[in-house]
Coordinates of C-alpha atoms in Angstrom, one line a residue:
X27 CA 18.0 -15.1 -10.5
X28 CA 16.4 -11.6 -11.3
X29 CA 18.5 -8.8 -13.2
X30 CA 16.5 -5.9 -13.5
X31 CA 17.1 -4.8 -17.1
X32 CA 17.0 -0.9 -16.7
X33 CA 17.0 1.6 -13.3
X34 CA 14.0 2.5 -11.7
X35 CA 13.2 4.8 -8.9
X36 CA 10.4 5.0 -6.1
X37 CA 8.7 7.4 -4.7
X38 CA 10.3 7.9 -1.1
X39 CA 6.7 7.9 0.4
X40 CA 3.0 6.4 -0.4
X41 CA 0.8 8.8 -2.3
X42 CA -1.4 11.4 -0.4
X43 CA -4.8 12.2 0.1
X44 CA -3.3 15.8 -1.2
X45 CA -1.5 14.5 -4.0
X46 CA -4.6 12.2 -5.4
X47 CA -6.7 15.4 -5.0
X48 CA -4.5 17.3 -7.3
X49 CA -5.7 14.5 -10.1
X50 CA -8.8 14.5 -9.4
X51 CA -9.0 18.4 -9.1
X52 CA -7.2 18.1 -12.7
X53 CA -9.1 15.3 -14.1
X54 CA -12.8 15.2 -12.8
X55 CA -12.0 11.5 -12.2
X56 CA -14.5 9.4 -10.3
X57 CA -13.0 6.9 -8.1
X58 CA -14.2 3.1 -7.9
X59 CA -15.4 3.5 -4.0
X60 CA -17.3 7.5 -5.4
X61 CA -18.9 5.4 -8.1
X62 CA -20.1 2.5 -5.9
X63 CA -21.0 4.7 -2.9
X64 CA -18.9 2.6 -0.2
X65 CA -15.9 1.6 0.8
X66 CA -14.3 -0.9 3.6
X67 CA -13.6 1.3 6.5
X68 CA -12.7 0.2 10.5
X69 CA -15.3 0.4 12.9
X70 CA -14.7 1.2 16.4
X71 CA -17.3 -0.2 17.9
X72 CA -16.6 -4.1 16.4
X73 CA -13.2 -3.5 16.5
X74 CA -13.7 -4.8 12.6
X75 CA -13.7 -3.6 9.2
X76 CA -17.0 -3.0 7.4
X77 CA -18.9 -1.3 4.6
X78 CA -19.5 1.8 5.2
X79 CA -21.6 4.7 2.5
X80 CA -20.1 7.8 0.9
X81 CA -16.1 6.5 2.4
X82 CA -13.8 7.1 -1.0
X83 CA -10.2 8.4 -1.6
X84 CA -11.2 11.8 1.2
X85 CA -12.0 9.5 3.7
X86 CA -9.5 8.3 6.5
X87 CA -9.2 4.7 7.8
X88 CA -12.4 5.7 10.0
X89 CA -14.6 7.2 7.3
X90 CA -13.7 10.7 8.6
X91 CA -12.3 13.1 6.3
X92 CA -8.6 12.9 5.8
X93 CA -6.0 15.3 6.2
X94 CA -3.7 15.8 3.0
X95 CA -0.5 14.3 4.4
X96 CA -2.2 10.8 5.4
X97 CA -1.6 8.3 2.8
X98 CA -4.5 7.8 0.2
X99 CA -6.4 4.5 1.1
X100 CA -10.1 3.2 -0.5
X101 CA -8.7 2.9 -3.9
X102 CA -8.7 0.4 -6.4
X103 CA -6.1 -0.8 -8.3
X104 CA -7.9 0.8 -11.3
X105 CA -7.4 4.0 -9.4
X106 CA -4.1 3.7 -8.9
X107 CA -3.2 2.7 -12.5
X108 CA -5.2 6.3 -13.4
X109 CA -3.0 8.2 -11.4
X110 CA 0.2 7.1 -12.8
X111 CA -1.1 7.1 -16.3
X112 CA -2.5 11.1 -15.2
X113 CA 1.2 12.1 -13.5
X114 CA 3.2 10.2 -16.8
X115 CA 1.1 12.5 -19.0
X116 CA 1.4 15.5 -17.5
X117 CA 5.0 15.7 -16.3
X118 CA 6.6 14.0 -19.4
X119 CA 8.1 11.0 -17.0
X120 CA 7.8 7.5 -17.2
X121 CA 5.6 7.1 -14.4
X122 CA 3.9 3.6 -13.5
X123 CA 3.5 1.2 -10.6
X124 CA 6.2 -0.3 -9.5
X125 CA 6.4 -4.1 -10.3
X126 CA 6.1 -6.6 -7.4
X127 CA 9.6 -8.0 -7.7
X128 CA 10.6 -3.8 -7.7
X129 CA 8.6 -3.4 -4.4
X130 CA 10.7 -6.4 -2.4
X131 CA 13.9 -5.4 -3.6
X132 CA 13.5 -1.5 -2.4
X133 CA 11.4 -3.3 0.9
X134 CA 14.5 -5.4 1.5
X135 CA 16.9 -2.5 0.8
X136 CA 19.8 -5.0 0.5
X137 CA 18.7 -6.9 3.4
X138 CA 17.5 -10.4 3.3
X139 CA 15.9 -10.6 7.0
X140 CA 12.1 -12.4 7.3
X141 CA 11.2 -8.8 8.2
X142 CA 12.7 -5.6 6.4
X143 CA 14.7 -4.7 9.0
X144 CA 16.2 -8.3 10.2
X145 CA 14.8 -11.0 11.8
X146 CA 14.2 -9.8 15.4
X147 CA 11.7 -7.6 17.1
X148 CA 11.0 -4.1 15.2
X149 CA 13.3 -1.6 16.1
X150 CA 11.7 1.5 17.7
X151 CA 10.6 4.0 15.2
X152 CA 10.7 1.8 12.3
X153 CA 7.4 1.9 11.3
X154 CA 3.6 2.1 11.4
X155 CA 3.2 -1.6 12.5
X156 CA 1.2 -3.7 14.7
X157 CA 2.5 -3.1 18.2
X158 CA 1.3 -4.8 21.3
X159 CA 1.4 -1.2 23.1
X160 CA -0.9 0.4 20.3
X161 CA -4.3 1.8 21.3
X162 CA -7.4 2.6 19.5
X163 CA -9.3 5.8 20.3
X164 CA -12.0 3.8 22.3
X165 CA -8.6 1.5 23.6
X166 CA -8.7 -1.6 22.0
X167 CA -5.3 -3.4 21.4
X168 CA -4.2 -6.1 19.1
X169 CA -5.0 -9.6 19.7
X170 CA -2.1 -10.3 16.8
X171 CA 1.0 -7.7 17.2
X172 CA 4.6 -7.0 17.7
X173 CA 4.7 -7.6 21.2
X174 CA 6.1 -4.5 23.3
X175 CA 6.4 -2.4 20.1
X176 CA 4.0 1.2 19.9
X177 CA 4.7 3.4 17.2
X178 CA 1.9 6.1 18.7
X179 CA -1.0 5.3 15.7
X180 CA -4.0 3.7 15.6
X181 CA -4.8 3.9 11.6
X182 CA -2.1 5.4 9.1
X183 CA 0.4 8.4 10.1
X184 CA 1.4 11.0 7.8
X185 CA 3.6 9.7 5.3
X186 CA 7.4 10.0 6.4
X187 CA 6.2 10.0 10.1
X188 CA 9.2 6.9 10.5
X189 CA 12.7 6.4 9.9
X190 CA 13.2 5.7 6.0
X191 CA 15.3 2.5 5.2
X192 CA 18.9 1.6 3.7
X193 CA 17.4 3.5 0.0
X194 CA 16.0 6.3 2.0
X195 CA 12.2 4.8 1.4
X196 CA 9.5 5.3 4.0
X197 CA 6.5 3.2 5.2
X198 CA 7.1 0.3 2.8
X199 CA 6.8 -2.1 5.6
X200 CA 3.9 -0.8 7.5
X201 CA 1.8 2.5 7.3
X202 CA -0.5 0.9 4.4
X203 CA 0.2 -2.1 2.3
X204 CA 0.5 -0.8 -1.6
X205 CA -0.5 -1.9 -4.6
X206 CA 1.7 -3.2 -7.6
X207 CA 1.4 -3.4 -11.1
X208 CA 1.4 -7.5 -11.5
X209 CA -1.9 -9.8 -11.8
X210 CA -2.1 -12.2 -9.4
X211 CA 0.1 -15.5 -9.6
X212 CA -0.1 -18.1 -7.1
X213 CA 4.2 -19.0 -7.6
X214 CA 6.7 -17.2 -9.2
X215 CA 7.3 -19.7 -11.9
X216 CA 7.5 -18.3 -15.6
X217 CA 7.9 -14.7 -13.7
X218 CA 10.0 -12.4 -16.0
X219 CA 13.5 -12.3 -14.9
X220 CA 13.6 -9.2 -15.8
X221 CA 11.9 -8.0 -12.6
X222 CA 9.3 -6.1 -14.8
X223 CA 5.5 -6.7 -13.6
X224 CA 3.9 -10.0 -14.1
X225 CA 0.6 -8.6 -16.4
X226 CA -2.0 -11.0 -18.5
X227 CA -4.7 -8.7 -20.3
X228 CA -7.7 -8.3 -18.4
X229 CA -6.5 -9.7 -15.3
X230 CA -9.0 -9.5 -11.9
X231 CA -6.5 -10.2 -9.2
X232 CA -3.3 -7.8 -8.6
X233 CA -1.2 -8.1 -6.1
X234 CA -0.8 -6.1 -2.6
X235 CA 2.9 -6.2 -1.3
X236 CA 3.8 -4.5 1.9
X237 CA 2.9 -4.4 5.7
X238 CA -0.3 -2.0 7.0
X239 CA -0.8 -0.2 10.6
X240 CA -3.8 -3.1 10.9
X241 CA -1.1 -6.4 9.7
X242 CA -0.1 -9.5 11.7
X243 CA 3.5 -9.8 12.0
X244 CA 2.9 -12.6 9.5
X245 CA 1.4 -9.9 6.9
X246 CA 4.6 -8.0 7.5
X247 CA 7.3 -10.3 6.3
X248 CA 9.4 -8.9 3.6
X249 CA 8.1 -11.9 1.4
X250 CA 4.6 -11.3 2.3
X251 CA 2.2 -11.1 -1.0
X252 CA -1.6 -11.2 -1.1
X253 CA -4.4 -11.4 -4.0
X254 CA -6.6 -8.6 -4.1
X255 CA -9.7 -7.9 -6.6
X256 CA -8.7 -4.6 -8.8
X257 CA -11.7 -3.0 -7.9
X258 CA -11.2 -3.6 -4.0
X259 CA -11.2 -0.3 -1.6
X260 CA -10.3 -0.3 2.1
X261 CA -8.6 1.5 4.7
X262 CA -5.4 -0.6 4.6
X263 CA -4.3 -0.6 0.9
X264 CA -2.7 3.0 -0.8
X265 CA 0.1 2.8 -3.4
X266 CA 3.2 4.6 -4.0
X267 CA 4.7 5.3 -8.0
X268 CA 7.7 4.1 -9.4
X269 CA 9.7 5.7 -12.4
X270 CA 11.9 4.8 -15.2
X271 CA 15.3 6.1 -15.1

């Protein structure tokens, strides 16, 4: 059984394109995707995602430039762990990434459903999802999707665009999937009961937790967890920070 040992709190949406700017305006930081010249962006045409030059934390799930209330996506893990390191400097808060076992209990929000908000179909207007009514801008549907749900986006929404849950939390089960703070684990066993993140020094894998407006309804289970390289970029993965309390 997990007892967290000490309060926490979440950021109540994922972190923006304006928001990231503001470190990097601060900073001069280069981002992993700047650095390498690409990132992993959706293609119209294939209906697939693929490498596309000069995409980085401006870019939107297209490659386009983004507007400042989308939520960031194309950056690494590395990136993310600079911004929270950047925001825990600056404002004198104990800012980090929330642990994985931090993520599913606020994703749950005192539910224990297969999806975060029960078992059944998605409720309209509870997130950026899948949906079998969803279009692209050249009209391609999902072959994989929540069968007569539309939620009106083809790519990420603004942050807050959707009902928040039980803790008053948006887009944790769709919008973009997030990074967390814990290296990658294939089981749970030897996890701290704590609920604090999973970390061994130098670790390549971290984990991604959380649903994306391009995941099966397989990818959006509240248990859902995947591996992910720290220095992968795409359109699907952003983060969100957590906080001591």
């Amino acid at each position: 059984n997990l007892r967290f040992d000490r309060g926490f709190a979440l950021s109540l949406n994922e972190i923006t394109v304006g928001e990231f700017r503001r470190f990097v305006d601060a900073t001069g930081y280069r981002s992993r995707a700047e650095r390498r010249g690409f990132s992993m962006a959706y293609d119209e045409r294939s209906g697939n995602f693929v490498r596309r030059s000069n995409v980085d934390w401006r870019s939107d799930f297209s490659g386009a430039p983004a507007a400042a209330n989308l939520p960031v996506v194309h950056v690494s893990a590395r990136d993310a762990q600079a911004y929270v390191d950047w925001l825990a400097e600056v404002s004198g808060e104990r800012y980090r990434l929330p642990s994985e076992a931090e993520f599913e209990y606020a994703l749950r929000a005192g539910g224990s459903g297969r999806y975060p908000w029960g078992d059944g179909a998605p409720p309209e207007g509870v997130g950026n999802l899948t949906g079998g009514k969803d279009r692209s801008p050249g009209g391609r549907g999902w072959s994989n999707a929540f069968r007569d749900y539309d939620d009106g986006h083809w790519g990420p929404a603004p942050v807050g665009s959707f009902t928040p849950n039980a803790f008053g939390l948006h887009d944790l089960e769709g919008n973009v999937s997030e990074w967390v703070a814990d290296c990658w684990h294939d089981s749970y066993r030897r996890a701290p009961a704590s609920g604090a993140a999973w970390v061994n020094p130098g670790c390549r894998m971290q984990v991604v937790r959380g649903g994306a407006w391009a995941s099966s309804p397989e990818q959006t289970r509240s248990s859902w967890r995947a591996p992910s390289p720290v220095d992968n970029t795409n359109a699907r993965v952003g983060f969100r920070v957590a906080r001591d309390i």
